[in-house]
Every structure is written in structure tokens, then in C-alpha cells.
Short mmCIF file of C-alpha atoms and ligand atoms in Angstrom, two decimals:
data_model
loop_
_atom_site.label_atom_id
_atom_site.label_comp_id
_atom_site.label_asym_id
_atom_site.label_seq_id
_atom_site.Cartn_x
_atom_site.Cartn_y
_atom_site.Cartn_z
CA UNK C 153 85.43 125.92 122.78
CA UNK C 154 86.62 127.83 119.74
CA UNK C 155 88.00 124.65 118.29
CA UNK C 156 84.74 122.87 118.98
CA UNK C 157 82.85 125.61 117.16
CA UNK C 158 85.08 125.31 114.15
CA UNK C 159 84.61 121.56 114.10
CA UNK C 160 80.87 121.98 114.39
CA UNK C 161 80.77 124.38 111.45
CA UNK C 162 82.87 122.10 109.27
CA UNK C 163 80.70 119.17 110.36
CA UNK C 164 77.52 121.01 109.40
CA UNK C 165 78.95 121.96 106.03
CA UNK C 166 80.04 118.45 105.08
CA UNK C 167 76.67 117.34 103.75
CA UNK C 168 76.56 120.52 101.67
CA UNK C 169 79.96 119.81 100.18
CA UNK C 170 79.12 116.21 99.31
CA UNK C 171 75.73 117.36 97.94
CA UNK C 172 77.53 119.74 95.62
CA UNK C 173 79.68 116.89 94.29
CA UNK C 174 76.57 114.85 93.67
CA UNK C 175 74.79 117.64 91.83
CA UNK C 176 73.27 116.27 88.64
CA UNK C 177 71.44 117.49 85.54
CA UNK C 178 68.11 117.32 87.35
CA UNK C 179 69.41 119.75 89.98
CA UNK C 180 70.67 122.26 87.45
CA UNK C 181 67.20 122.29 85.87
CA UNK C 182 65.24 121.87 89.12
CA UNK C 183 63.26 125.09 88.60
CA UNK C 184 62.75 124.52 84.87
CA UNK C 185 61.54 121.00 84.04
CA UNK C 186 61.97 117.33 84.92
CA UNK C 187 65.03 115.68 83.37
CA UNK C 188 64.57 112.09 82.29
CA UNK C 189 66.13 109.12 80.55
CA UNK C 190 64.86 106.04 78.78
CA UNK C 191 66.07 102.88 80.50
CA UNK C 192 66.36 99.50 78.78
CA UNK C 193 66.28 95.92 80.02
CA UNK C 194 69.13 94.72 82.28
CA UNK C 195 69.82 98.11 83.88
CA UNK C 196 70.12 96.39 87.26
CA UNK C 197 73.17 94.47 86.04
CA UNK C 198 74.86 97.77 85.26
CA UNK C 199 75.97 99.51 88.48
CA UNK C 200 77.60 102.53 86.80
CA UNK C 201 74.43 103.11 84.79
CA UNK C 202 72.31 103.01 87.94
CA UNK C 203 74.66 105.51 89.57
CA UNK C 204 74.27 107.92 86.65
CA UNK C 205 70.51 107.49 86.72
CA UNK C 206 70.34 108.36 90.41
CA UNK C 207 72.63 111.34 90.10
CA UNK C 208 71.23 113.01 87.01
CA UNK C 209 67.60 112.09 86.41
CA UNK C 210 64.31 112.48 88.25
CA UNK C 211 62.09 110.65 85.77
CA UNK C 212 62.51 107.47 83.72
CA UNK C 213 60.78 105.93 80.71
CA UNK C 214 60.99 102.18 80.02
CA UNK C 215 62.63 102.02 76.59
CA UNK C 216 60.76 98.84 75.54
CA UNK C 217 59.39 97.14 78.67
CA UNK C 218 55.83 98.50 78.50
CA UNK C 219 55.27 98.19 74.76
CA UNK C 220 52.44 95.83 73.82
CA UNK C 221 54.70 93.03 72.52
CA UNK C 222 56.67 93.10 75.76
CA UNK C 223 53.98 93.54 78.39
CA UNK C 224 51.15 91.60 76.72
CA UNK C 225 52.83 89.06 74.44
CA UNK C 226 49.85 86.71 74.09
CA UNK C 227 46.08 87.29 74.23
CA UNK C 228 45.71 85.97 77.76
CA UNK C 229 49.22 86.53 79.10
CA UNK C 230 50.65 89.72 80.56
CA UNK C 231 54.36 89.94 81.46
CA UNK C 232 54.90 92.76 83.93
CA UNK C 233 58.22 91.68 85.50
CA UNK C 234 60.64 93.77 83.45
CA UNK C 235 58.57 96.93 83.70
CA UNK C 236 57.92 96.31 87.41
CA UNK C 237 61.68 96.22 88.03
CA UNK C 238 62.10 99.71 86.61
CA UNK C 239 59.03 101.09 88.39
CA UNK C 240 60.34 99.69 91.72
CA UNK C 241 63.81 101.18 91.12
CA UNK C 242 62.24 104.55 90.32
CA UNK C 243 60.06 104.50 93.42
CA UNK C 244 62.97 103.55 95.66
CA UNK C 245 64.97 106.47 94.29
CA UNK C 246 62.27 109.12 94.25
CA UNK C 247 61.96 109.22 90.47
CA UNK C 248 58.78 109.56 88.45
CA UNK C 249 57.89 107.06 85.72
CA UNK C 250 56.45 107.70 82.25
CA UNK C 251 54.39 104.91 80.72
CA UNK C 252 55.37 104.19 77.12
CA UNK C 253 53.14 103.40 75.29
CA UNK C 254 49.55 102.15 74.93
CA UNK C 255 48.46 102.51 71.29
CA UNK C 256 51.12 102.24 68.57
CA UNK C 257 51.33 100.53 65.17
CA UNK C 258 54.86 99.26 65.96
CA UNK C 259 56.09 96.65 68.46
CA UNK C 260 52.52 95.41 68.70
CA UNK C 261 51.90 91.73 67.90
CA UNK C 262 49.95 90.79 64.79
CA UNK C 263 47.44 88.76 66.81
CA UNK C 264 46.13 92.00 68.34
CA UNK C 265 44.30 92.78 65.11
CA UNK C 266 43.25 89.26 64.06
CA UNK C 267 41.14 86.27 64.97
CA UNK C 268 43.06 83.03 65.50
CA UNK C 269 42.25 82.08 61.87
CA UNK C 270 43.92 85.25 60.58
CA UNK C 271 40.77 87.16 59.63
CA UNK C 272 40.70 90.76 60.87
CA UNK C 273 38.79 91.75 64.00
CA UNK C 274 35.71 93.90 63.63
CA UNK C 275 35.74 97.50 64.88
CA UNK C 276 33.91 96.57 68.08
CA UNK C 277 36.19 93.61 68.74
CA UNK C 278 39.35 95.71 68.34
CA UNK C 279 37.92 98.48 70.52
CA UNK C 280 37.15 95.90 73.21
CA UNK C 281 40.68 94.45 72.97
CA UNK C 282 42.21 97.94 73.15
CA UNK C 283 40.13 98.77 76.20
CA UNK C 284 41.06 95.52 77.93
CA UNK C 285 44.78 96.09 77.28
CA UNK C 286 44.79 99.74 78.37
CA UNK C 287 42.71 99.02 81.47
CA UNK C 288 44.80 96.04 82.58
CA UNK C 289 48.17 97.74 82.10
CA UNK C 290 47.14 101.07 83.61
CA UNK C 291 45.41 99.43 86.55
CA UNK C 292 48.52 97.38 87.30
CA UNK C 293 50.52 100.62 87.63
CA UNK C 294 47.77 102.83 89.02
CA UNK C 295 49.18 105.60 91.18
CA UNK C 296 52.77 104.84 90.12
CA UNK C 297 52.86 106.47 86.68
CA UNK C 298 53.17 110.23 86.27
CA UNK C 299 51.94 110.24 82.68
CA UNK C 300 51.29 107.87 79.77
CA UNK C 301 52.12 108.11 76.10
CA UNK C 302 48.62 107.04 75.17
CA UNK C 303 48.98 107.22 71.40
CA UNK C 304 52.39 107.07 69.73
CA UNK C 305 53.26 108.09 66.15
CA UNK C 306 49.78 108.23 64.59
CA UNK C 307 50.62 110.98 62.07
CA UNK C 308 51.53 110.18 58.45
CA UNK C 309 54.87 111.39 57.11
CA UNK C 310 55.10 113.27 53.84
CA UNK C 311 54.06 116.49 52.18
CA UNK C 312 50.49 115.46 51.38
CA UNK C 313 47.55 116.56 53.50
CA UNK C 314 46.69 113.14 54.93
CA UNK C 315 46.93 113.46 58.71
CA UNK C 316 46.72 109.87 59.98
CA UNK C 317 49.13 107.13 58.96
CA UNK C 318 47.80 103.88 57.60
CA UNK C 319 47.67 101.27 60.37
CA UNK C 320 45.48 98.37 61.48
CA UNK C 321 43.97 100.68 64.12
CA UNK C 322 42.92 103.18 61.44
CA UNK C 323 41.75 100.53 58.98
CA UNK C 324 39.70 98.54 61.47
CA UNK C 325 38.39 101.19 63.87
CA UNK C 326 38.54 104.41 61.87
CA UNK C 327 39.79 107.90 62.70
CA UNK C 328 38.25 107.92 66.17
CA UNK C 329 40.62 105.22 67.48
CA UNK C 330 42.68 107.94 69.16
CA UNK C 331 39.64 109.38 70.95
CA UNK C 332 38.75 105.94 72.29
CA UNK C 333 42.30 105.23 73.37
CA UNK C 334 42.45 108.44 75.44
CA UNK C 335 38.99 107.87 76.92
CA UNK C 336 39.83 104.29 77.95
CA UNK C 337 43.05 105.59 79.53
CA UNK C 338 41.25 108.34 81.46
CA UNK C 339 38.77 105.84 82.85
CA UNK C 340 41.54 103.42 83.89
CA UNK C 341 43.66 105.92 85.85
CA UNK C 342 42.11 109.39 86.12
CA UNK C 343 45.13 110.77 87.98
CA UNK C 344 47.76 110.03 85.30
CA UNK C 345 48.61 112.67 82.71
CA UNK C 346 47.79 111.58 79.14
CA UNK C 347 49.99 112.42 76.14
CA UNK C 348 50.16 112.25 72.38
CA UNK C 349 53.77 111.47 71.34
CA UNK C 350 55.44 111.64 67.90
CA UNK C 351 58.68 112.29 65.98
CA UNK C 352 59.62 115.10 63.54
CA UNK C 353 57.36 117.39 65.55
CA UNK C 354 59.50 120.42 64.63
CA UNK C 355 59.10 119.78 60.90
CA UNK C 356 56.74 122.43 59.40
CA UNK C 357 54.50 119.99 57.50
CA UNK C 358 54.31 117.52 60.37
CA UNK C 359 53.55 120.42 62.73
CA UNK C 360 50.65 121.45 60.49
CA UNK C 361 49.26 117.91 60.66
CA UNK C 362 49.90 117.62 64.40
CA UNK C 363 48.01 120.85 65.05
CA UNK C 364 44.99 119.56 63.11
CA UNK C 365 45.09 116.27 65.01
CA UNK C 366 45.57 117.82 68.47
CA UNK C 367 43.02 120.58 67.94
CA UNK C 368 40.49 117.95 66.86
CA UNK C 369 41.07 115.96 70.04
CA UNK C 370 40.71 119.06 72.21
CA UNK C 371 37.56 120.28 70.38
CA UNK C 372 35.91 116.92 70.87
CA UNK C 373 36.64 117.03 74.59
CA UNK C 374 39.09 114.11 74.49
CA UNK C 375 41.10 113.98 77.75
CA UNK C 376 44.63 114.93 76.67
CA UNK C 377 47.11 116.80 78.89
CA UNK C 378 50.23 117.10 76.82
CA UNK C 379 52.18 116.54 73.67
CA UNK C 380 55.54 114.80 73.40
CA UNK C 381 58.06 115.95 70.81
CA UNK C 382 60.29 112.89 70.55
CA UNK C 383 63.29 114.95 69.38
CA UNK C 384 65.29 112.28 67.57
CA UNK C 385 67.29 115.08 65.99
CA UNK C 386 70.82 115.39 64.62
CA UNK C 387 73.76 117.70 65.12
CA UNK C 388 72.73 119.39 61.83
CA UNK C 389 68.95 119.72 62.00
CA UNK C 390 66.21 120.82 62.64
CA UNK C 391 66.83 124.54 63.17
CA UNK C 392 66.35 126.20 66.53
CA UNK C 393 63.71 128.44 64.91
CA UNK C 394 61.55 125.49 63.83
CA UNK C 395 61.87 123.84 67.24
CA UNK C 396 60.78 127.08 68.88
CA UNK C 397 57.80 127.50 66.51
CA UNK C 398 56.59 124.02 67.46
CA UNK C 399 56.98 124.53 71.22
CA UNK C 400 54.93 127.73 70.94
CA UNK C 401 52.29 126.24 68.63
CA UNK C 402 51.64 123.20 70.84
CA UNK C 403 51.67 125.34 73.97
CA UNK C 404 49.11 127.68 72.40
CA UNK C 405 46.68 124.78 72.22
CA UNK C 406 46.78 124.71 76.01
CA UNK C 407 48.85 121.52 76.18
CA UNK C 408 51.89 120.72 78.29
CA UNK C 409 54.90 120.40 76.00
CA UNK C 410 57.45 117.66 76.60
CA UNK C 411 60.67 116.67 74.90
CA UNK C 412 60.39 112.92 75.26
CA UNK C 413 63.12 111.04 73.36
CA UNK C 414 65.98 113.46 72.87
CA UNK C 415 69.15 112.38 71.09
CA UNK C 416 71.37 114.21 68.58
CA UNK C 417 72.66 111.78 65.96
CA UNK C 418 76.04 112.46 64.37
CA UNK C 419 74.44 111.85 60.96
CA UNK C 420 71.71 113.47 58.92
CA UNK C 421 68.85 110.99 58.60
CA UNK C 422 69.49 110.19 54.92
CA UNK C 423 73.24 109.74 55.43
CA UNK C 424 74.00 106.00 55.43
CA UNK C 425 77.82 106.35 55.43
CA UNK C 426 80.03 105.06 58.25
CA UNK C 427 82.81 107.64 58.65
CA UNK C 428 83.40 107.35 62.40
CA UNK C 429 83.90 103.63 63.04
CA UNK C 430 87.52 104.13 64.17
CA UNK C 431 87.13 107.39 66.06
CA UNK C 432 84.82 110.36 66.32
CA UNK C 433 86.69 113.60 65.49
CA UNK C 434 86.81 116.16 68.23
CA UNK C 435 85.31 118.76 65.90
CA UNK C 436 82.16 116.63 65.59
CA UNK C 437 81.84 116.30 69.37
CA UNK C 438 82.30 120.06 69.69
CA UNK C 439 79.60 120.70 67.11
CA UNK C 440 77.32 118.37 69.03
CA UNK C 441 78.05 120.23 72.26
CA UNK C 442 77.24 123.56 70.62
CA UNK C 443 73.92 122.21 69.32
CA UNK C 444 73.05 120.80 72.74
CA UNK C 445 73.85 124.21 74.27
CA UNK C 446 71.60 126.07 71.85
CA UNK C 447 68.78 123.56 72.28
CA UNK C 448 68.91 123.69 76.08
CA UNK C 449 69.06 127.48 76.05
CA UNK C 450 65.85 127.35 74.04
CA UNK C 451 64.27 124.85 76.44
CA UNK C 452 65.23 127.07 79.35
CA UNK C 453 63.77 130.13 77.65
CA UNK C 454 60.48 128.21 77.40
CA UNK C 455 60.64 126.39 80.69
CA UNK C 456 57.22 127.81 81.57
CA UNK C 457 55.81 125.70 78.71
CA UNK C 458 58.03 122.62 78.89
CA UNK C 459 57.38 120.22 81.77
CA UNK C 460 59.94 117.51 80.98
CA UNK C 461 63.02 116.81 78.88
CA UNK C 462 63.83 113.10 78.53
CA UNK C 463 66.90 111.68 76.76
CA UNK C 464 66.47 108.42 74.83
CA UNK C 465 69.12 106.62 76.84
CA UNK C 466 72.04 107.62 79.05
CA UNK C 467 75.29 106.37 77.52
CA UNK C 468 76.26 106.21 73.84
CA UNK C 469 77.06 102.54 74.48
CA UNK C 470 73.40 101.53 74.55
CA UNK C 471 71.83 104.08 72.22
CA UNK C 472 69.31 102.60 69.79
CA UNK C 473 70.94 104.81 67.10
CA UNK C 474 73.88 102.38 66.96
CA UNK C 475 71.41 100.19 65.07
CA UNK C 476 69.01 102.67 63.46
CA UNK C 477 68.60 103.62 60.65
CA UNK C 478 71.85 101.78 59.83
CA UNK C 479 72.56 98.50 61.62
CA UNK C 480 75.83 98.31 63.48
CA UNK C 481 77.04 101.86 62.85
CA UNK C 482 78.78 103.76 65.60
CA UNK C 483 76.70 106.68 66.79
CA UNK C 484 77.17 108.92 69.81
CA UNK C 485 74.00 110.95 70.33
CA UNK C 486 73.88 111.30 74.13
CA UNK C 487 75.69 113.18 76.91
CA UNK C 488 77.76 110.25 78.24
CA UNK C 489 80.24 108.29 76.10
CA UNK C 490 80.66 104.53 75.80
CA UNK C 491 82.69 104.48 79.01
CA UNK C 492 79.94 106.50 80.73
CA UNK C 493 82.18 109.58 80.93
CA UNK C 494 80.60 113.01 80.41
CA UNK C 495 81.18 114.39 76.90
CA UNK C 496 81.58 118.02 75.80
CA UNK C 497 77.81 117.89 75.22
CA UNK C 498 77.30 117.27 78.94
CA UNK C 499 79.30 120.38 79.89
CA UNK C 500 77.32 122.37 77.32
CA UNK C 501 73.99 121.34 78.83
CA UNK C 502 75.22 122.36 82.28
CA UNK C 503 76.43 125.67 80.87
CA UNK C 504 73.02 126.36 79.31
CA UNK C 505 71.43 125.87 82.73
CA UNK C 506 73.58 128.63 84.17
CA UNK C 507 72.80 131.27 81.52
C1 LIG O 47 63.11 102.15 70.14
C2 LIG O 47 64.02 101.49 71.18
O1 LIG O 47 64.95 102.44 71.62
C3 LIG O 47 64.71 100.28 70.58
O2 LIG O 47 65.42 99.57 71.59
C4 LIG O 47 63.71 99.35 69.91
O3 LIG O 47 64.40 98.31 69.25
C5 LIG O 47 62.85 100.10 68.92
O4 LIG O 47 62.22 101.20 69.57
N1 LIG O 47 60.14 106.12 68.86
C6 LIG O 47 59.64 105.58 70.02
C7 LIG O 47 60.47 104.62 70.79
O5 LIG O 47 58.57 105.98 70.46
O6 LIG O 47 59.69 103.65 71.43
C8 LIG O 47 61.51 103.93 69.93
O7 LIG O 47 62.35 103.15 70.78
C9 LIG O 47 62.30 104.96 69.16
C10 LIG O 47 61.41 105.76 68.25
#
């Protein structure tokens, strides 16, 4: 009887033990925010990648599969297969999906803005095309998408006071193209969260412009739920103080704050040198780990304001930064190395969760 009891106790504990081994990033931050990753094409041919996704992440973003050029390559042809594959995988594994993205000047075909003879569409024609695209894509995924990046990267870079970047949307429709984009999205799927998403959102000048843009949307009653700070940062910048100022400023507008495309490049943005092609020095990986620790301690401190932290990829092997802004340069911005092994940065992020 005694022996039976012992066996029973061990038997009951087994699932706990194996659960502990399976514990992933998402579990460490369960009470703080969702933890996500961007996922590219061909993930299903990569078993180890799928295993990491299941263990560590509870939300995914298609890295390219839902962009206009991918999902709507020709005026009367939609191509949902690649995005469907990721949405199905996410649903089968209890993960949420972020839609990325509906209105963006990049990775959008030229025909979107033109008649077949190359002359530009009128404002009303482009609005109609935008509405048709947003409605078709969002309806296809209705009920399956947690939130959409409705407008991506609309703000102009630089120290001037011009808020909106030049783009065919701005030239043809005018400044209210964002309002329309959000309103079309709300009508298409009222239950999805709607976001504005951009890079350099911790830069003081860009923050100033973002606050003008976001406040304008809110004042005009445009349906927006949150703001995405892409967070394509480096191991050198921006400072923790500037990141914190931005989180607070966006939160104070009443918006959900999300970190949507996190990676920490080994290079400052203007550095075009290639010092690490042979090997990455340990000191650099340690510096990266320390930066990841500080950044996640900050995220944890503000976990009442931050609803999601998404990495732009999983393994350094597939990071887009191996080809941007320098083509074919070795970068290592993520938590898992080229062999999918956890890096010092991974341990640092776990440590920050336990502070
Ligand atoms: C990048 C992808 O990672 C690359 O594969 C693609 O070639 C270019 O786009 N901001 C965004 C993302 O919002 O969609 C971009 O993704 C990275 C910058």
C-alpha cells in the first residue's frame, strides 16, 4: 500500500516535471504580456523551428505573408495560402495571430495606385480599392486575428516638423488616408484590435511626431486600440530612458502599447562594416545579453501598459538583418543562434522575468 502511494505520487508529479522542462518564454511572462515571434514562409519545413515556436511563443505575426504584394498580388487575385498555413498552425497550437499589415507604402504593388495605362487613380478610386482590399483580407480571417497593424510606417523621418511621409496614399488621398484605413478595418472585423505600427518610436523627434499623429486620430474618434513600437534596435541604442519615455507617452494617450518587431542588431544603424563574418566575439554576445536584460526589466516594470512583446524572428539564421541594411552581412539580433541554440541573451531575458 505504501509502495502504491509512493508510485501514485510520483505518477501525479510526472506531468509537472515534464511541464517544467517545457517551460518557455511565454510562461515566464505569462502574467506580464504575450510573447510573440514573426514567422516567415516555409516554417512547416523546419521542425526545430516549429518546436521552438510551440515552446516559447503564444502569438505569431506573418513576416511577409499578409503584406499586399503577397496576399493580393494582382487586382482580381488574392493568394491566401501562405498566410492560411500560419493561421492554421497558430490555431492548432493555441497561439494568437497578429495581422501585418493593411496600409503601407512598402511591399505594395505599383498597380494599387494606378490605372492600367499608368495614370494615377483619383482619391475616390484609391479609397474604394483600399476598402475592397481591407474588407476582403479581414473578412477572410474574421474571428482568427487578435489584432491588425492597420497602418504601418506612415511617419516621416528627420528633424523637420512634417509628420506624414510622402507616399502614394498621401499624395492621392490626402492626410485622412489613415482615418479611412482604420474605419474600413473596424467595419470589416469589429472584434479585432486595431494598431498603428512604426519604427524608431523611442527617438525623441519621432515620438513628438507620433504623438501628434496618434492624438489626432483619437480626437477625431478614429477606432484605434494600440500602438506598435517596432523596436528594431541595436546593442548600443536607443537608451533605456528614451524607450521608457515613449512607453509612458503612448500609454498616456490611452492606447495599448506593444513591442512588435524586436531585434537587437550587433551594429549601429550607420555602421556598414563587416567585422564579425568569421566569428562573433563573446564580449559582443555578453553586451547583447546585458541590453536584453535591461530592456526586459523595463518591459516588466511597465507590464501594466504593455500587452505584447514580439521578436522579429526566432533564430539568427533567418533574421532579416542578415540582409538589411547591408546585404549578406552576418548579424545575430535574436535569442537563438544559427543552430537554434539559446544564446546568453536568452538566459538574460529569463533572468529579467524572475526579478
Ligand atoms: C521585413 C521582412 O522581415 C523581410 O523578410 C522583408 O524582405 C522586408 O520586410 N518593418 C516592418 C516589417 O514592418 O514588415 C519588415 O519586415 C521590417 C521592417
